[in-house]
GROMACS .gro file of C-alpha atoms in nm:
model
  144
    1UNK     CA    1  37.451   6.606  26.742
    2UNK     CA    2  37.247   6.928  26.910
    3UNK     CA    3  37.175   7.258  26.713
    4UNK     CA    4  37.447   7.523  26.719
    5UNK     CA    5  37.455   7.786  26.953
    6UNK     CA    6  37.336   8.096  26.750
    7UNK     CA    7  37.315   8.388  27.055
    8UNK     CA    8  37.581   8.518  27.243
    9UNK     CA    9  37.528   8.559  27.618
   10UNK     CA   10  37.647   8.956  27.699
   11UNK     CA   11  37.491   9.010  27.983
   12UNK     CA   12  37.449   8.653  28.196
   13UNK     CA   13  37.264   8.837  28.499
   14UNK     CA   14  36.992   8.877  28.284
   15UNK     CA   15  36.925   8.576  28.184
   16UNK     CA   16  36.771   8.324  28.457
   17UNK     CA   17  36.761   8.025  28.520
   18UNK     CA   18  36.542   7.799  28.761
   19UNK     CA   19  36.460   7.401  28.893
   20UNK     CA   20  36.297   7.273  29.146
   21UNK     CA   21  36.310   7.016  29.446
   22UNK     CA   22  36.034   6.863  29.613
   23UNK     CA   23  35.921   6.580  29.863
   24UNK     CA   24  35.656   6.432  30.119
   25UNK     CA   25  35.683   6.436  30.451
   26UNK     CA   26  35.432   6.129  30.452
   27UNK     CA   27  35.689   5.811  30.575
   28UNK     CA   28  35.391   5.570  30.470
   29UNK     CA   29  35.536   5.266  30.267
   30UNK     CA   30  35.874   5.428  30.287
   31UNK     CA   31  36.030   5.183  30.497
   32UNK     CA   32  36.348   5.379  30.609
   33UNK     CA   33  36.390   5.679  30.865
   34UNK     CA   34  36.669   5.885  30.877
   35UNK     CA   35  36.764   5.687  30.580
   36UNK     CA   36  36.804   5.297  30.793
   37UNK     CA   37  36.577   5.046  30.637
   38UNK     CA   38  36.381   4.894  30.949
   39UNK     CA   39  36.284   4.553  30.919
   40UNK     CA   40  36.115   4.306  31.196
   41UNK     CA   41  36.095   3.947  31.256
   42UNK     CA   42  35.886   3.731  31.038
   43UNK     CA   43  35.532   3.768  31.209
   44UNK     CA   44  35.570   4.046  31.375
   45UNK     CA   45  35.450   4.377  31.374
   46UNK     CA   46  35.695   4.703  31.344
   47UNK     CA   47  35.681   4.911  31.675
   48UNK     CA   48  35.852   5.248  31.505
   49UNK     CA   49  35.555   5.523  31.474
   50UNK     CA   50  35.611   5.739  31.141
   51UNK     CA   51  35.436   6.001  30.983
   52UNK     CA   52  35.141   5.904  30.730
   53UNK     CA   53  34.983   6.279  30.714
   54UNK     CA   54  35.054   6.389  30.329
   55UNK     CA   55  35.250   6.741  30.306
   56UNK     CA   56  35.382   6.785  29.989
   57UNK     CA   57  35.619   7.081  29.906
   58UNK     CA   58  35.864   7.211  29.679
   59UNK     CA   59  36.165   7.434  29.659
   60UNK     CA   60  36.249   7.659  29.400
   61UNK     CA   61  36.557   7.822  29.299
   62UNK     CA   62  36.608   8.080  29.075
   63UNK     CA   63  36.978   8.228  28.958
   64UNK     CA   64  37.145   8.419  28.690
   65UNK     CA   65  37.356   8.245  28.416
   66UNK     CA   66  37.605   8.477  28.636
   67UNK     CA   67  37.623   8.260  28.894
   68UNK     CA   68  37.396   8.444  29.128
   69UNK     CA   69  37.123   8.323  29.323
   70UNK     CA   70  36.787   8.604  29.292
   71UNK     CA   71  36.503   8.446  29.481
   72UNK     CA   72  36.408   8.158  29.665
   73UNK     CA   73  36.087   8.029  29.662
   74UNK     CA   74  35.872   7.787  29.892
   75UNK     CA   75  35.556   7.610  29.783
   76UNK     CA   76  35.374   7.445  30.027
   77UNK     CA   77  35.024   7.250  29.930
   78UNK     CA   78  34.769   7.423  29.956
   79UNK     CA   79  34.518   7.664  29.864
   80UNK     CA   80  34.632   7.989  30.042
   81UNK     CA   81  34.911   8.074  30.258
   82UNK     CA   82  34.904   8.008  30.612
   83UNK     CA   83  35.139   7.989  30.894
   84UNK     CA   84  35.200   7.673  31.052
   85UNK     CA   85  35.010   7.727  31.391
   86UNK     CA   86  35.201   7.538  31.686
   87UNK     CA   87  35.029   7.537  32.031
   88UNK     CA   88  34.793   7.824  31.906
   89UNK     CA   89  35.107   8.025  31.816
   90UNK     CA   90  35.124   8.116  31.489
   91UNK     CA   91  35.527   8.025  31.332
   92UNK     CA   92  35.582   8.208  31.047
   93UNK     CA   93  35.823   8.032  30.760
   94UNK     CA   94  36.242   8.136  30.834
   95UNK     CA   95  36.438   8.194  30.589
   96UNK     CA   96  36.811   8.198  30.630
   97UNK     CA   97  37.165   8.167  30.412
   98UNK     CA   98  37.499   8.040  30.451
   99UNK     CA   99  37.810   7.949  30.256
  100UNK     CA  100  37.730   7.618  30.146
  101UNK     CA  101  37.312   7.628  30.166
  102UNK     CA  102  37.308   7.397  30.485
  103UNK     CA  103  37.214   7.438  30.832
  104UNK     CA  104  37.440   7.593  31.067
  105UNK     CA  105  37.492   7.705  31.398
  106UNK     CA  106  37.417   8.036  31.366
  107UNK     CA  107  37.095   7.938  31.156
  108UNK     CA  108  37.044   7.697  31.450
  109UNK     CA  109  37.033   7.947  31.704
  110UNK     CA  110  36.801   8.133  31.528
  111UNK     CA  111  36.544   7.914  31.527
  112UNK     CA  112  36.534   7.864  31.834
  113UNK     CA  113  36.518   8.243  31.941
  114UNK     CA  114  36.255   8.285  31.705
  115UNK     CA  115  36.104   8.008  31.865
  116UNK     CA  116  36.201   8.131  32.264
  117UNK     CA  117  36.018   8.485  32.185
  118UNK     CA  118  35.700   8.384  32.007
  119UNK     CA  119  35.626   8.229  32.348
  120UNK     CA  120  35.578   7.881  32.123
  121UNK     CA  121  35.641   7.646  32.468
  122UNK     CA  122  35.416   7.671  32.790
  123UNK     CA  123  35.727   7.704  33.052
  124UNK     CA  124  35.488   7.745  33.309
  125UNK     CA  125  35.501   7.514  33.655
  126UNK     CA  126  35.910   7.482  33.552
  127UNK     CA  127  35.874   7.265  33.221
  128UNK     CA  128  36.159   7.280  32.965
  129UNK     CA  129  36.111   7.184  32.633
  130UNK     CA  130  36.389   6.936  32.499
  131UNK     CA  131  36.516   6.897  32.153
  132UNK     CA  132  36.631   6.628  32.028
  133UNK     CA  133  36.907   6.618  31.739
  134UNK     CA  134  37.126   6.387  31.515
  135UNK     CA  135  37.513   6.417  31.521
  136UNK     CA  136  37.552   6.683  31.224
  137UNK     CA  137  37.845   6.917  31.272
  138UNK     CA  138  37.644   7.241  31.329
  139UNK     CA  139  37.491   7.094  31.632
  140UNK     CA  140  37.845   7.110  31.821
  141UNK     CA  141  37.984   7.449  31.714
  142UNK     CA  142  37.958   7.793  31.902
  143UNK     CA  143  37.758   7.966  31.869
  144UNK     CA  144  37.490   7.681  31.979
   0.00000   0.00000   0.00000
């Protein structure tokens, strides 16, 4: 039936508390994208290209028995840190926050300042780059 509790907690900010989250972005074997199950014809061979390049990584969050969060920490695999180098332009990892802990449209339009003034797309001869995105909410609020 469990041991009983023998401390009392005064001071809850100091005590901390932690877990972690982690995936692949390897879609080898996976079978679904954007969470659909693709399936073909009997004999036939699937046209959908996904990713098969292993990148595991983790997320870790740390809070107080308070409540409140202290640090955030991303591990990427790896033996050293490096930015993620894009085009020869070197991306450094964003880190943002908002009420819930989900993308927004602020966070949004971040990224793609951040992007916009490292210079990460050749606009020369008039190209545009284009993103494409699902139907989540943040993707149809000001300020994006």
């Amino acid at each position: 039936m469990g041991y009983k509790v023998t401390h009392e907690i005064n001071h809850p900010k100091m005590y901390i508390v932690m877990d972690e989250v982690g995936g692949n972005t390897s879609q080898k074997g996976d079978g679904h994208i954007g969470g659909k199950l693709l399936v073909c014809g009997k004999g036939m061979i699937p046209q959908q290209r996904v990713n098969h390049k292993d990148t595991h990584w983790n997320l870790v969050g740390l809070n107080a028995l308070s409540g409140d969060p202290i640090m955030c920490v991303i591990i990427f695999a790896g033996k050293r840190h490096s930015p993620c180098i894009f085009q020869g332009k070197e991306v450094l990892c964003m880190i943002r926050w908002s009420p819930k802990g989900s993308i927004t449209s602020e966070i949004l339009t971040d990224i793609l300042r951040e992007l916009d003034h490292l210079k990460v797309f050749d606009r020369s001869g008039g190209k545009k780059p284009f993103l494409l995105l699902d139907g989540h909410g943040s993707r149809f609020e000001l300020p994006f």
